[in-house]
CSV table of N, CA and C in Angstrom, one decimal:
chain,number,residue,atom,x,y,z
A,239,UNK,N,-3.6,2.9,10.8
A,239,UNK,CA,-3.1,3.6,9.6
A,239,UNK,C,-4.2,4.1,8.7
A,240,UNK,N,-5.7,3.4,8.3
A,240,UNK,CA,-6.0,4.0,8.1
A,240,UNK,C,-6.7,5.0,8.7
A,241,UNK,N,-7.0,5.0,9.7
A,241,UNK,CA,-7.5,6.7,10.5
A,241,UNK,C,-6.8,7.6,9.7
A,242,UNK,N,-6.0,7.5,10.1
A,242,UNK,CA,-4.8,8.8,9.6
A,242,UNK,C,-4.9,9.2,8.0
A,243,UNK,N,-5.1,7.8,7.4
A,243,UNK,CA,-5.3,8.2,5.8
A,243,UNK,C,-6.9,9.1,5.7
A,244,UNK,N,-7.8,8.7,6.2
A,244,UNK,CA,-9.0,9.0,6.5
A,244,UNK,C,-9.5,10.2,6.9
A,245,UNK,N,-7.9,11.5,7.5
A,245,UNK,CA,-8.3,12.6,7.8
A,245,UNK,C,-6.7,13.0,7.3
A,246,UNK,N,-6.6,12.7,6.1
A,246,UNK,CA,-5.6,13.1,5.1
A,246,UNK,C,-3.9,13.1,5.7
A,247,UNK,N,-4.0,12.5,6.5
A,247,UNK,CA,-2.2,12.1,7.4
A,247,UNK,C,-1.8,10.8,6.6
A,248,UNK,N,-1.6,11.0,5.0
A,248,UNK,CA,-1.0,10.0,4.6
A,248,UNK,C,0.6,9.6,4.9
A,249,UNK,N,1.4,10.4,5.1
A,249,UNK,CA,2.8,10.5,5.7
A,249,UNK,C,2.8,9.5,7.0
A,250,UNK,N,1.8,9.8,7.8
A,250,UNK,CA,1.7,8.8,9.6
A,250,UNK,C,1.3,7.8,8.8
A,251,UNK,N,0.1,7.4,8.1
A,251,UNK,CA,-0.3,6.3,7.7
A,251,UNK,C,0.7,5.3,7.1
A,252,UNK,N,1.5,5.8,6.0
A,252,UNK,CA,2.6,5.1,5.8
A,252,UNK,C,3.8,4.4,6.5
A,253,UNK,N,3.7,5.6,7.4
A,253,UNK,CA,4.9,5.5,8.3
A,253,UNK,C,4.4,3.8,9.5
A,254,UNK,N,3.0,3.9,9.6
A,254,UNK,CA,2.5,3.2,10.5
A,254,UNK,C,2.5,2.1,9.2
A,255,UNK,N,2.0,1.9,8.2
A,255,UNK,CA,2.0,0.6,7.5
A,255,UNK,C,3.8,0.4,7.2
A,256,UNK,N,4.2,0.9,7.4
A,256,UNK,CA,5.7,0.4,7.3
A,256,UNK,C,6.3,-0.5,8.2
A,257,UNK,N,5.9,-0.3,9.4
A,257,UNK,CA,5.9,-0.8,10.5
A,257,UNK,C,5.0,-1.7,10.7
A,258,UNK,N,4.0,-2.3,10.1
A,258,UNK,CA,3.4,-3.7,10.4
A,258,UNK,C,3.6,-3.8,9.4
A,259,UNK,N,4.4,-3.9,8.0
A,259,UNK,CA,4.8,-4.8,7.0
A,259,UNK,C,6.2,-5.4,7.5
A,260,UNK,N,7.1,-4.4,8.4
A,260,UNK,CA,8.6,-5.3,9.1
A,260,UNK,C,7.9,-6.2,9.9
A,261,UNK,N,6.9,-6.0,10.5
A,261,UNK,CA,6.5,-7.7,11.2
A,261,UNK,C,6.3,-8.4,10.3
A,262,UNK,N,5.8,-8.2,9.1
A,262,UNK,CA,5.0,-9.5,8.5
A,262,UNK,C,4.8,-8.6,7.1
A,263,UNK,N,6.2,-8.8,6.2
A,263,UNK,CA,6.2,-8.3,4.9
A,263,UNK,C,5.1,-8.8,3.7
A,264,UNK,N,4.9,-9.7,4.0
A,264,UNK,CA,3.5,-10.3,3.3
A,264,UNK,C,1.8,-9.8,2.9
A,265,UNK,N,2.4,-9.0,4.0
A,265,UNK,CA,0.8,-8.8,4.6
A,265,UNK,C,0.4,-8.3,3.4
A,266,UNK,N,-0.8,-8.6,3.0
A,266,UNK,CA,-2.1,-7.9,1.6
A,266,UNK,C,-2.7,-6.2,2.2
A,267,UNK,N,-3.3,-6.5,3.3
A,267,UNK,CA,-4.4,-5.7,3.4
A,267,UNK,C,-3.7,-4.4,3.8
A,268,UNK,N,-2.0,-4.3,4.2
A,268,UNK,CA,-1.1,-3.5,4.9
A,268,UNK,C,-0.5,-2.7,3.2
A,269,UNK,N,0.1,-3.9,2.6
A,269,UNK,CA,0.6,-3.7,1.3
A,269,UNK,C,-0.5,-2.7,0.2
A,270,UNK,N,-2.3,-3.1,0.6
A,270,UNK,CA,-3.0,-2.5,-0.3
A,270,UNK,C,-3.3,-1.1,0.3
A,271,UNK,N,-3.3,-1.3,1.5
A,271,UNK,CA,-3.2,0.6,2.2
A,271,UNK,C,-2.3,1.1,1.8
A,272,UNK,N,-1.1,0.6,1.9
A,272,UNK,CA,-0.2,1.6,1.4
A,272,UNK,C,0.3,2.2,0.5
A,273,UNK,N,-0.1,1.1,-1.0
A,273,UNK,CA,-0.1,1.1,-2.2
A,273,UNK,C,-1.2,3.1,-1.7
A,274,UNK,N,-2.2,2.6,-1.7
A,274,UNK,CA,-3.4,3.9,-1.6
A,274,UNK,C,-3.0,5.0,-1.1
A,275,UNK,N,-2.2,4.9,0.2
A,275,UNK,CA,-1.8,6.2,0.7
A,275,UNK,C,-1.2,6.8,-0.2
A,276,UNK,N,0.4,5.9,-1.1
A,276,UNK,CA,1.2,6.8,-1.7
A,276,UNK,C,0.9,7.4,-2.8
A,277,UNK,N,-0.4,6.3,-3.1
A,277,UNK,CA,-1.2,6.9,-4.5
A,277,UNK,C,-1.7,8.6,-4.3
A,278,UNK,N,-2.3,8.7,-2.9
A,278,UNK,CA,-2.7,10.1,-2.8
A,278,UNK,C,-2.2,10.5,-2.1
A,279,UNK,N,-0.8,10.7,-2.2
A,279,UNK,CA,0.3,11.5,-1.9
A,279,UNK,C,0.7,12.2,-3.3
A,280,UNK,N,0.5,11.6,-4.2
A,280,UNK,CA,1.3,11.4,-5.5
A,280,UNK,C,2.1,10.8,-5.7
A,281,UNK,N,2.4,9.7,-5.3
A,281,UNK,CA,3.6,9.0,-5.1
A,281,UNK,C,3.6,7.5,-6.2
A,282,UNK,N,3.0,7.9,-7.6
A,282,UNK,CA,2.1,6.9,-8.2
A,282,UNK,C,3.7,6.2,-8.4
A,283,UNK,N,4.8,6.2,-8.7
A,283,UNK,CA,5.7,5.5,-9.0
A,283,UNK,C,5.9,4.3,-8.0
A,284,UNK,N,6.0,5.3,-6.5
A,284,UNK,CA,6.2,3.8,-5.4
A,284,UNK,C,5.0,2.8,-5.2
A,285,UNK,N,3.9,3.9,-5.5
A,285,UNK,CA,2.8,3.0,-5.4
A,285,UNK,C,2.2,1.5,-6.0
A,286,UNK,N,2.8,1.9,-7.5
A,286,UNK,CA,3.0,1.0,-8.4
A,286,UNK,C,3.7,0.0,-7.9
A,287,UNK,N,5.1,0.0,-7.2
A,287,UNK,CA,5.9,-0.4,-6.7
A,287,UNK,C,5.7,-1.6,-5.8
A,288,UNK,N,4.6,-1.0,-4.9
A,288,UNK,CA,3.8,-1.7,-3.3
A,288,UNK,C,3.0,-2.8,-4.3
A,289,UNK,N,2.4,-2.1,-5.3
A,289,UNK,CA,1.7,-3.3,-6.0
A,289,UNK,C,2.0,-4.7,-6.8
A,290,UNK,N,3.5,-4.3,-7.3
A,290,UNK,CA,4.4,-5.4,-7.8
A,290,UNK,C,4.1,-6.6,-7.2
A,291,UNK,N,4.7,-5.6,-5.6
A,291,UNK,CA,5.2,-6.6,-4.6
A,291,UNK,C,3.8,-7.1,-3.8
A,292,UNK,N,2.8,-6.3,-3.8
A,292,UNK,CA,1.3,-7.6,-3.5
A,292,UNK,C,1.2,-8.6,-4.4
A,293,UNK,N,1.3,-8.3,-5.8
A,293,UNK,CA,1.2,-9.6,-6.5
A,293,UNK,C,1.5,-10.4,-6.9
A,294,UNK,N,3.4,-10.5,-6.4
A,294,UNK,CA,4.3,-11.5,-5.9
A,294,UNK,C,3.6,-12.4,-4.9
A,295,UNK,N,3.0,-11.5,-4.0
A,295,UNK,CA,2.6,-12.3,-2.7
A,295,UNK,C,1.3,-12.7,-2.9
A,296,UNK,N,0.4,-12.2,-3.2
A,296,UNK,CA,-1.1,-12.6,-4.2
A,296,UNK,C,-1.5,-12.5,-5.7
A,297,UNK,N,-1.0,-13.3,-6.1
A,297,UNK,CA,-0.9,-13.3,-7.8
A,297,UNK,C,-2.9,-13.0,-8.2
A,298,UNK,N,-3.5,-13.5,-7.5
A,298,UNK,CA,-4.9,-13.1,-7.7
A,298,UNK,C,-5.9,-12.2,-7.1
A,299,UNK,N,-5.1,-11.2,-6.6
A,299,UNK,CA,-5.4,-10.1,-5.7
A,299,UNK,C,-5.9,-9.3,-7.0
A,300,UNK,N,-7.1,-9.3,-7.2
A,300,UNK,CA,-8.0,-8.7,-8.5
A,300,UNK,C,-8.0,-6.9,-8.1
A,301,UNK,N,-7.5,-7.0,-7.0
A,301,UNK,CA,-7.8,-5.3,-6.9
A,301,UNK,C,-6.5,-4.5,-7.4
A,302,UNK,N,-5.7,-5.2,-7.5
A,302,UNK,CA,-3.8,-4.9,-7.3
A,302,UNK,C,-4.0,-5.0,-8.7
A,303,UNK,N,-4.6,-5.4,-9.3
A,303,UNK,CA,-4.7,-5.6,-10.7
A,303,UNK,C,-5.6,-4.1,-11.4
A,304,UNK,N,-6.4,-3.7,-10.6
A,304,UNK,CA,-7.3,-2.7,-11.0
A,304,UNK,C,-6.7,-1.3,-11.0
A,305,UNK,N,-5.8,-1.4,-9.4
A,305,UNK,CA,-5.1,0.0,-9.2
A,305,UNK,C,-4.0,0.2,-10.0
A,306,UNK,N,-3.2,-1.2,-10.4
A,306,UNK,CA,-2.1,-1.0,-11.2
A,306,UNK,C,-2.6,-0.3,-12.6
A,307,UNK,N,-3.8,-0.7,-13.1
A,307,UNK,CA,-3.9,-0.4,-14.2
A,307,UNK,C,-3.7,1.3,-14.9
């Protein structure tokens, strides 16, 4: 997923972190790419959204804290 973010295919990148969050909705490092893709999509509303939900699942994830801001 990130390749694809990395040569501006944030649409596949999402699409691919969508898909390893149904294995394992928890996941941080899945939750914080995606948070980023939608962000440079423009998608700051859902993005915000991905972040809620990281900090349900890591209340001390200091970076989920930086992006939200």
């Amino acid at each position: 997923a990130c390749a694809w973010a990395e040569i501006g295919q944030y649409e596949t990148a999402i699409e691919d972190l969508d898909q390893a969050l149904k294995l394992k909705p928890d996941a941080v490092e899945p939750l914080k790419a995606k948070s980023a893709a939608l962000d440079a999509c423009g998608k700051q509303k859902e993005s915000i959204e991905v972040l809620n939900n990281l900090l349900a699942v890591d209340p001390n994830c200091f970076s989920a804290y930086m992006r939200r801001a």
